[in-house]
Amino acid sequence: MPYEQAVKELKIKFRGMRSQFLQESRHSPIEIVTGRVKPVDSIIEKQSRRYISDALLEQDMQDIAGLRIQCQFVEDIYAVVDLIHQRTDMKVVEERDYVTNVKPSGYRSYHVVIEYPVQMVEGEKKLLAEIQIRTMAMNFWATIEHSLNYKYQGEFPDALKERLKRAAQASALLDNEMSEIREEIQEAQRLFSYGKGQNMPRRLDEPDSSHDNDADGKQRMNDDAHSDPSK
């Protein structure tokens, strides 16, 4: 139960962070937030495979509570990591950067293990949770590879292994290309969100040239934001 509570609370917090970015008309490094508690049979199987004793289960199995944050760009991954480090309601205890240090299989993702306090009826309980941060391209590849693992138990035929590696390279190329045109994409998204430029908020790096006569424009922008739930 404490793990279920932790996942629910963490999903609310990270989704709330995304909402704050959007309400401030800023690019959100957080695109999608999902979470799950590892099923009991999976816990037992992993415990047996890694020879984890019952006494050390909560300490050694770091992913009983798991969160996954998907981002648009590789740069967003590290922005999310920075946001996690800034939090006072969770403590980073371990990090594994498989974005820079890609696994031989082609797997890419950034893993952060946090210590998170859950308030129970009996008092506070600190537990570990794993947060996986990746782009949507990384997530697509990892989801397919994970599904195939159930069929082959990690022992992929050589031909399939090579195809997965090529697919991982294609995924990395896509992320690189999107990073190259990131500013263009974000500008297009801002234009789309604000009616092709109408009532669009000022960028942080732009001077405010309408300080003295923009009261009506600000009021219209506020009215638009209240009438559109996406803002």
PDB file of C-alpha atoms in Angstrom:
ATOM      1  CA  MET A   1       0.000   0.000   0.000  1.00  0.00           C
ATOM      2  CA  PRO A   2       2.718   2.615   0.742  1.00  0.00           C
ATOM      3  CA  TYR A   3       4.157   2.046  -2.743  1.00  0.00           C
ATOM      4  CA  GLU A   4       0.758   2.599  -4.335  1.00  0.00           C
ATOM      5  CA  GLN A   5       0.375   5.813  -2.362  1.00  0.00           C
ATOM      6  CA  ALA A   6       3.868   6.962  -3.397  1.00  0.00           C
ATOM      7  CA  VAL A   7       3.142   6.398  -7.102  1.00  0.00           C
ATOM      8  CA  LYS A   8      -0.153   8.289  -6.899  1.00  0.00           C
ATOM      9  CA  GLU A   9       1.425  11.241  -5.093  1.00  0.00           C
ATOM     10  CA  LEU A  10       4.422  11.426  -7.426  1.00  0.00           C
ATOM     11  CA  LYS A  11       2.243  11.348 -10.540  1.00  0.00           C
ATOM     12  CA  ILE A  12       0.185  14.242  -9.169  1.00  0.00           C
ATOM     13  CA  LYS A  13       3.324  16.237  -8.362  1.00  0.00           C
ATOM     14  CA  PHE A  14       5.024  15.810 -11.735  1.00  0.00           C
ATOM     15  CA  ARG A  15       1.817  16.426 -13.656  1.00  0.00           C
ATOM     16  CA  GLY A  16       1.366  19.525 -11.533  1.00  0.00           C
ATOM     17  CA  MET A  17       4.841  20.690 -12.530  1.00  0.00           C
ATOM     18  CA  ARG A  18       3.909  20.261 -16.201  1.00  0.00           C
ATOM     19  CA  SER A  19       0.734  22.303 -15.646  1.00  0.00           C
ATOM     20  CA  GLN A  20       2.733  25.101 -14.029  1.00  0.00           C
ATOM     21  CA  PHE A  21       5.026  25.364 -17.061  1.00  0.00           C
ATOM     22  CA  LEU A  22       2.062  25.508 -19.420  1.00  0.00           C
ATOM     23  CA  GLN A  23       0.165  28.055 -17.322  1.00  0.00           C
ATOM     24  CA  GLU A  24       3.239  30.284 -17.434  1.00  0.00           C
ATOM     25  CA  SER A  25       3.366  29.866 -21.230  1.00  0.00           C
ATOM     26  CA  ARG A  26       6.731  28.117 -20.981  1.00  0.00           C
ATOM     27  CA  HIS A  27       7.965  24.970 -22.671  1.00  0.00           C
ATOM     28  CA  SER A  28       7.416  22.008 -20.351  1.00  0.00           C
ATOM     29  CA  PRO A  29      10.237  19.442 -20.256  1.00  0.00           C
ATOM     30  CA  ILE A  30       7.618  16.990 -18.965  1.00  0.00           C
ATOM     31  CA  GLU A  31       5.302  15.658 -21.658  1.00  0.00           C
ATOM     32  CA  ILE A  32       3.759  12.437 -20.265  1.00  0.00           C
ATOM     33  CA  VAL A  33       3.812  10.986 -16.734  1.00  0.00           C
ATOM     34  CA  THR A  34       2.874   7.373 -15.982  1.00  0.00           C
ATOM     35  CA  GLY A  35       3.517   5.111 -13.016  1.00  0.00           C
ATOM     36  CA  ARG A  36       2.987   1.653 -11.656  1.00  0.00           C
ATOM     37  CA  VAL A  37       3.677  -0.601  -8.669  1.00  0.00           C
ATOM     38  CA  LYS A  38       5.540  -3.788  -9.577  1.00  0.00           C
ATOM     39  CA  PRO A  39       3.168  -6.796  -9.367  1.00  0.00           C
ATOM     40  CA  VAL A  40       3.818  -9.267  -6.549  1.00  0.00           C
ATOM     41  CA  ASP A  41       4.731 -12.120  -8.916  1.00  0.00           C
ATOM     42  CA  SER A  42       7.316  -9.891 -10.618  1.00  0.00           C
ATOM     43  CA  ILE A  43       8.746  -8.933  -7.226  1.00  0.00           C
ATOM     44  CA  ILE A  44       9.059 -12.596  -6.231  1.00  0.00           C
ATOM     45  CA  GLU A  45      10.664 -13.544  -9.576  1.00  0.00           C
ATOM     46  CA  LYS A  46      13.221 -10.717  -9.385  1.00  0.00           C
ATOM     47  CA  GLN A  47      13.917 -11.432  -5.732  1.00  0.00           C
ATOM     48  CA  SER A  48      14.694 -15.057  -6.589  1.00  0.00           C
ATOM     49  CA  ARG A  49      16.770 -14.215  -9.678  1.00  0.00           C
ATOM     50  CA  ARG A  50      18.922 -11.674  -7.816  1.00  0.00           C
ATOM     51  CA  TYR A  51      19.065 -13.583  -4.522  1.00  0.00           C
ATOM     52  CA  ILE A  52      17.525 -10.739  -2.520  1.00  0.00           C
ATOM     53  CA  SER A  53      16.558 -11.694   1.017  1.00  0.00           C
ATOM     54  CA  ASP A  54      13.252 -10.627   2.536  1.00  0.00           C
ATOM     55  CA  ALA A  55      15.119  -8.463   5.046  1.00  0.00           C
ATOM     56  CA  LEU A  56      16.814  -6.474   2.250  1.00  0.00           C
ATOM     57  CA  LEU A  57      13.902  -6.390  -0.192  1.00  0.00           C
ATOM     58  CA  GLU A  58      12.885  -2.754   0.348  1.00  0.00           C
ATOM     59  CA  GLN A  59      16.509  -1.626   0.268  1.00  0.00           C
ATOM     60  CA  ASP A  60      17.799  -3.655  -2.707  1.00  0.00           C
ATOM     61  CA  MET A  61      14.765  -3.639  -5.010  1.00  0.00           C
ATOM     62  CA  GLN A  62      14.624  -0.021  -6.061  1.00  0.00           C
ATOM     63  CA  ASP A  63      11.837  -0.210  -8.640  1.00  0.00           C
ATOM     64  CA  ILE A  64       8.874  -1.571  -6.696  1.00  0.00           C
ATOM     65  CA  ALA A  65       7.421   1.897  -7.181  1.00  0.00           C
ATOM     66  CA  GLY A  66       8.160   3.135 -10.679  1.00  0.00           C
ATOM     67  CA  LEU A  67       7.486   6.379 -12.532  1.00  0.00           C
ATOM     68  CA  ARG A  68       8.120   7.081 -16.203  1.00  0.00           C
ATOM     69  CA  ILE A  69       8.441  10.608 -17.553  1.00  0.00           C
ATOM     70  CA  GLN A  70       8.442  11.097 -21.317  1.00  0.00           C
ATOM     71  CA  CYS A  71       9.946  14.202 -22.896  1.00  0.00           C
ATOM     72  CA  GLN A  72       9.943  15.740 -26.343  1.00  0.00           C
ATOM     73  CA  PHE A  73      13.682  16.385 -26.557  1.00  0.00           C
ATOM     74  CA  VAL A  74      16.869  14.879 -25.140  1.00  0.00           C
ATOM     75  CA  GLU A  75      17.655  18.258 -23.553  1.00  0.00           C
ATOM     76  CA  ASP A  76      14.388  17.979 -21.611  1.00  0.00           C
ATOM     77  CA  ILE A  77      15.627  14.826 -19.896  1.00  0.00           C
ATOM     78  CA  TYR A  78      18.401  16.699 -18.131  1.00  0.00           C
ATOM     79  CA  ALA A  79      16.042  19.570 -17.342  1.00  0.00           C
ATOM     80  CA  VAL A  80      13.770  17.083 -15.536  1.00  0.00           C
ATOM     81  CA  VAL A  81      16.759  15.626 -13.674  1.00  0.00           C
ATOM     82  CA  ASP A  82      17.632  19.146 -12.491  1.00  0.00           C
ATOM     83  CA  LEU A  83      14.038  19.682 -11.348  1.00  0.00           C
ATOM     84  CA  ILE A  84      14.174  16.475  -9.304  1.00  0.00           C
ATOM     85  CA  HIS A  85      17.411  17.566  -7.631  1.00  0.00           C
ATOM     86  CA  GLN A  86      15.792  20.867  -6.666  1.00  0.00           C
ATOM     87  CA  ARG A  87      12.896  19.203  -4.867  1.00  0.00           C
ATOM     88  CA  THR A  88      12.868  19.161  -1.075  1.00  0.00           C
ATOM     89  CA  ASP A  89      10.163  16.469  -0.825  1.00  0.00           C
ATOM     90  CA  MET A  90      12.341  13.722  -2.370  1.00  0.00           C
ATOM     91  CA  LYS A  91      16.022  12.782  -2.128  1.00  0.00           C
ATOM     92  CA  VAL A  92      18.119  11.468  -5.016  1.00  0.00           C
ATOM     93  CA  VAL A  93      20.091   8.406  -3.900  1.00  0.00           C
ATOM     94  CA  GLU A  94      21.300   7.033  -7.240  1.00  0.00           C
ATOM     95  CA  GLU A  95      21.469   8.006 -10.925  1.00  0.00           C
ATOM     96  CA  ARG A  96      22.184   5.969 -14.047  1.00  0.00           C
ATOM     97  CA  ASP A  97      22.639   7.818 -17.327  1.00  0.00           C
ATOM     98  CA  TYR A  98      21.926   5.421 -20.186  1.00  0.00           C
ATOM     99  CA  VAL A  99      21.421   8.347 -22.552  1.00  0.00           C
ATOM    100  CA  THR A 100      25.095   9.282 -22.617  1.00  0.00           C
ATOM    101  CA  ASN A 101      26.214   5.737 -21.764  1.00  0.00           C
ATOM    102  CA  VAL A 102      23.995   3.709 -24.081  1.00  0.00           C
ATOM    103  CA  LYS A 103      23.618   0.029 -23.216  1.00  0.00           C
ATOM    104  CA  PRO A 104      25.037  -2.492 -25.732  1.00  0.00           C
ATOM    105  CA  SER A 105      21.479  -3.464 -26.679  1.00  0.00           C
ATOM    106  CA  GLY A 106      20.749   0.125 -27.738  1.00  0.00           C
ATOM    107  CA  TYR A 107      18.663   0.944 -24.654  1.00  0.00           C
ATOM    108  CA  ARG A 108      18.638   4.635 -23.764  1.00  0.00           C
ATOM    109  CA  SER A 109      17.039   6.213 -20.715  1.00  0.00           C
ATOM    110  CA  TYR A 110      17.944   8.166 -17.578  1.00  0.00           C
ATOM    111  CA  HIS A 111      17.177   6.449 -14.283  1.00  0.00           C
ATOM    112  CA  VAL A 112      16.898   8.309 -10.994  1.00  0.00           C
ATOM    113  CA  VAL A 113      16.305   6.444  -7.738  1.00  0.00           C
ATOM    114  CA  ILE A 114      14.771   8.621  -5.065  1.00  0.00           C
ATOM    115  CA  GLU A 115      13.958   8.215  -1.409  1.00  0.00           C
ATOM    116  CA  TYR A 116      10.401   9.406  -0.890  1.00  0.00           C
ATOM    117  CA  PRO A 117       8.582   9.821   2.450  1.00  0.00           C
ATOM    118  CA  VAL A 118       5.017   8.533   2.577  1.00  0.00           C
ATOM    119  CA  GLN A 119       2.747   9.615   5.407  1.00  0.00           C
ATOM    120  CA  MET A 120       0.954   6.537   6.748  1.00  0.00           C
ATOM    121  CA  VAL A 121      -1.480   6.197   9.648  1.00  0.00           C
ATOM    122  CA  GLU A 122       1.353   4.726  11.735  1.00  0.00           C
ATOM    123  CA  GLY A 123       3.714   7.566  10.782  1.00  0.00           C
ATOM    124  CA  GLU A 124       6.207   8.382   8.059  1.00  0.00           C
ATOM    125  CA  LYS A 125       7.656   5.592   5.909  1.00  0.00           C
ATOM    126  CA  LYS A 126      10.596   6.315   3.597  1.00  0.00           C
ATOM    127  CA  LEU A 127      10.777   4.116   0.549  1.00  0.00           C
ATOM    128  CA  LEU A 128      12.667   3.938  -2.736  1.00  0.00           C
ATOM    129  CA  ALA A 129      11.136   4.707  -6.121  1.00  0.00           C
ATOM    130  CA  GLU A 130      12.690   4.647  -9.573  1.00  0.00           C
ATOM    131  CA  ILE A 131      11.985   7.403 -12.089  1.00  0.00           C
ATOM    132  CA  GLN A 132      12.775   6.628 -15.730  1.00  0.00           C
ATOM    133  CA  ILE A 133      13.152   9.729 -17.898  1.00  0.00           C
ATOM    134  CA  ARG A 134      13.302   9.337 -21.673  1.00  0.00           C
ATOM    135  CA  THR A 135      12.148  10.820 -24.955  1.00  0.00           C
ATOM    136  CA  MET A 136       9.093   9.425 -26.675  1.00  0.00           C
ATOM    137  CA  ALA A 137      11.362   7.835 -29.296  1.00  0.00           C
ATOM    138  CA  MET A 138      13.383   6.128 -26.556  1.00  0.00           C
ATOM    139  CA  ASN A 139      10.189   4.954 -24.899  1.00  0.00           C
ATOM    140  CA  PHE A 140       8.840   3.418 -28.113  1.00  0.00           C
ATOM    141  CA  TRP A 141      12.007   1.378 -28.609  1.00  0.00           C
ATOM    142  CA  ALA A 142      12.232   0.334 -24.940  1.00  0.00           C
ATOM    143  CA  THR A 143       8.574  -0.742 -24.841  1.00  0.00           C
ATOM    144  CA  ILE A 144       8.996  -2.973 -27.898  1.00  0.00           C
ATOM    145  CA  GLU A 145      12.260  -4.442 -26.599  1.00  0.00           C
ATOM    146  CA  HIS A 146      10.675  -5.124 -23.204  1.00  0.00           C
ATOM    147  CA  SER A 147       7.736  -6.937 -24.833  1.00  0.00           C
ATOM    148  CA  LEU A 148      10.085  -9.106 -26.895  1.00  0.00           C
ATOM    149  CA  ASN A 149      11.954 -10.008 -23.714  1.00  0.00           C
ATOM    150  CA  TYR A 150       8.900 -11.892 -22.477  1.00  0.00           C
ATOM    151  CA  LYS A 151       9.017 -14.083 -25.564  1.00  0.00           C
ATOM    152  CA  TYR A 152      12.775 -14.648 -25.727  1.00  0.00           C
ATOM    153  CA  GLN A 153      13.727 -14.156 -22.053  1.00  0.00           C
ATOM    154  CA  GLY A 154      16.594 -11.920 -23.119  1.00  0.00           C
ATOM    155  CA  GLU A 155      18.066 -14.488 -25.507  1.00  0.00           C
ATOM    156  CA  PHE A 156      17.261 -12.785 -28.805  1.00  0.00           C
ATOM    157  CA  PRO A 157      18.127 -14.466 -32.106  1.00  0.00           C
ATOM    158  CA  ASP A 158      21.118 -12.768 -33.706  1.00  0.00           C
ATOM    159  CA  ALA A 159      19.072 -11.421 -36.621  1.00  0.00           C
ATOM    160  CA  LEU A 160      16.505  -9.881 -34.281  1.00  0.00           C
ATOM    161  CA  LYS A 161      19.242  -8.474 -32.059  1.00  0.00           C
ATOM    162  CA  GLU A 162      20.783  -6.686 -35.039  1.00  0.00           C
ATOM    163  CA  ARG A 163      17.411  -5.312 -36.108  1.00  0.00           C
ATOM    164  CA  LEU A 164      16.821  -3.949 -32.614  1.00  0.00           C
ATOM    165  CA  LYS A 165      20.228  -2.281 -32.637  1.00  0.00           C
ATOM    166  CA  ARG A 166      19.492  -0.646 -35.993  1.00  0.00           C
ATOM    167  CA  ALA A 167      16.113   0.486 -34.680  1.00  0.00           C
ATOM    168  CA  ALA A 168      17.836   1.976 -31.616  1.00  0.00           C
ATOM    169  CA  GLN A 169      20.240   3.852 -33.900  1.00  0.00           C
ATOM    170  CA  ALA A 170      17.289   5.163 -35.911  1.00  0.00           C
ATOM    171  CA  SER A 171      15.626   6.279 -32.664  1.00  0.00           C
ATOM    172  CA  ALA A 172      18.801   8.119 -31.629  1.00  0.00           C
ATOM    173  CA  LEU A 173      19.032   9.764 -35.061  1.00  0.00           C
ATOM    174  CA  LEU A 174      15.426  10.956 -34.717  1.00  0.00           C
ATOM    175  CA  ASP A 175      16.166  12.476 -31.306  1.00  0.00           C
ATOM    176  CA  ASN A 176      19.277  14.186 -32.683  1.00  0.00           C
ATOM    177  CA  GLU A 177      17.370  15.651 -35.616  1.00  0.00           C
ATOM    178  CA  MET A 178      14.601  16.914 -33.358  1.00  0.00           C
ATOM    179  CA  SER A 179      17.195  18.550 -31.088  1.00  0.00           C
ATOM    180  CA  GLU A 180      18.713  20.331 -34.087  1.00  0.00           C
ATOM    181  CA  ILE A 181      15.388  21.983 -34.906  1.00  0.00           C
ATOM    182  CA  ARG A 182      14.146  22.211 -31.319  1.00  0.00           C
ATOM    183  CA  GLU A 183      13.780  25.994 -31.317  1.00  0.00           C
ATOM    184  CA  GLU A 184      11.784  25.903 -34.558  1.00  0.00           C
ATOM    185  CA  ILE A 185       9.493  23.214 -33.147  1.00  0.00           C
ATOM    186  CA  GLN A 186       8.902  25.073 -29.887  1.00  0.00           C
ATOM    187  CA  GLU A 187       8.173  28.321 -31.732  1.00  0.00           C
ATOM    188  CA  ALA A 188       5.667  26.488 -33.956  1.00  0.00           C
ATOM    189  CA  GLN A 189       4.013  24.976 -30.890  1.00  0.00           C
ATOM    190  CA  ARG A 190       3.693  28.427 -29.305  1.00  0.00           C
ATOM    191  CA  LEU A 191       2.119  29.796 -32.474  1.00  0.00           C
ATOM    192  CA  PHE A 192      -0.297  26.885 -32.657  1.00  0.00           C
ATOM    193  CA  SER A 193      -1.269  27.192 -28.996  1.00  0.00           C
ATOM    194  CA  TYR A 194      -2.046  30.893 -29.260  1.00  0.00           C
ATOM    195  CA  GLY A 195      -4.069  31.120 -32.440  1.00  0.00           C
ATOM    196  CA  LYS A 196      -1.233  31.508 -34.955  1.00  0.00           C
ATOM    197  CA  GLY A 197       0.408  34.317 -33.027  1.00  0.00           C
ATOM    198  CA  GLN A 198      -2.656  36.232 -31.824  1.00  0.00           C
ATOM    199  CA  ASN A 199      -2.532  37.104 -28.123  1.00  0.00           C
ATOM    200  CA  MET A 200       0.747  35.237 -27.863  1.00  0.00           C
ATOM    201  CA  PRO A 201       2.690  35.935 -24.635  1.00  0.00           C
ATOM    202  CA  ARG A 202       6.073  37.622 -24.793  1.00  0.00           C
ATOM    203  CA  ARG A 203       9.091  35.319 -24.862  1.00  0.00           C
ATOM    204  CA  LEU A 204      11.421  35.597 -21.899  1.00  0.00           C
ATOM    205  CA  ASP A 205      14.277  36.800 -24.130  1.00  0.00           C
ATOM    206  CA  GLU A 206      12.181  39.493 -25.845  1.00  0.00           C
ATOM    207  CA  PRO A 207      11.999  43.113 -24.593  1.00  0.00           C
ATOM    208  CA  ASP A 208       8.611  44.378 -23.481  1.00  0.00           C
ATOM    209  CA  SER A 209       8.035  47.140 -26.027  1.00  0.00           C
ATOM    210  CA  SER A 210       4.382  47.681 -25.149  1.00  0.00           C
ATOM    211  CA  HIS A 211       4.712  48.427 -21.446  1.00  0.00           C
ATOM    212  CA  ASP A 212       2.606  51.593 -21.530  1.00  0.00           C
ATOM    213  CA  ASN A 213      -0.267  50.614 -23.784  1.00  0.00           C
ATOM    214  CA  ASP A 214      -0.846  46.882 -23.475  1.00  0.00           C
ATOM    215  CA  ALA A 215      -3.502  46.786 -20.751  1.00  0.00           C
ATOM    216  CA  ASP A 216      -6.252  45.785 -23.181  1.00  0.00           C
ATOM    217  CA  GLY A 217      -4.057  43.112 -24.755  1.00  0.00           C
ATOM    218  CA  LYS A 218      -3.197  41.644 -21.367  1.00  0.00           C
ATOM    219  CA  GLN A 219      -6.850  41.524 -20.433  1.00  0.00           C
ATOM    220  CA  ARG A 220      -7.711  39.697 -23.676  1.00  0.00           C
ATOM    221  CA  MET A 221      -4.913  37.223 -23.056  1.00  0.00           C
ATOM    222  CA  ASN A 222      -6.171  36.537 -19.529  1.00  0.00           C
ATOM    223  CA  ASP A 223      -9.686  36.051 -20.867  1.00  0.00           C
ATOM    224  CA  ASP A 224      -8.396  33.595 -23.474  1.00  0.00           C
ATOM    225  CA  ALA A 225      -6.453  31.630 -20.871  1.00  0.00           C
ATOM    226  CA  HIS A 226      -9.535  31.294 -18.640  1.00  0.00           C
ATOM    227  CA  SER A 227     -11.749  30.187 -21.522  1.00  0.00           C
ATOM    228  CA  ASP A 228      -9.313  27.554 -22.872  1.00  0.00           C
ATOM    229  CA  PRO A 229      -8.777  24.651 -20.424  1.00  0.00           C
ATOM    230  CA  SER A 230      -5.556  23.646 -22.200  1.00  0.00           C
ATOM    231  CA  LYS A 231      -3.944  26.797 -20.853  1.00  0.00           C
TER     232      LYS A 231
END
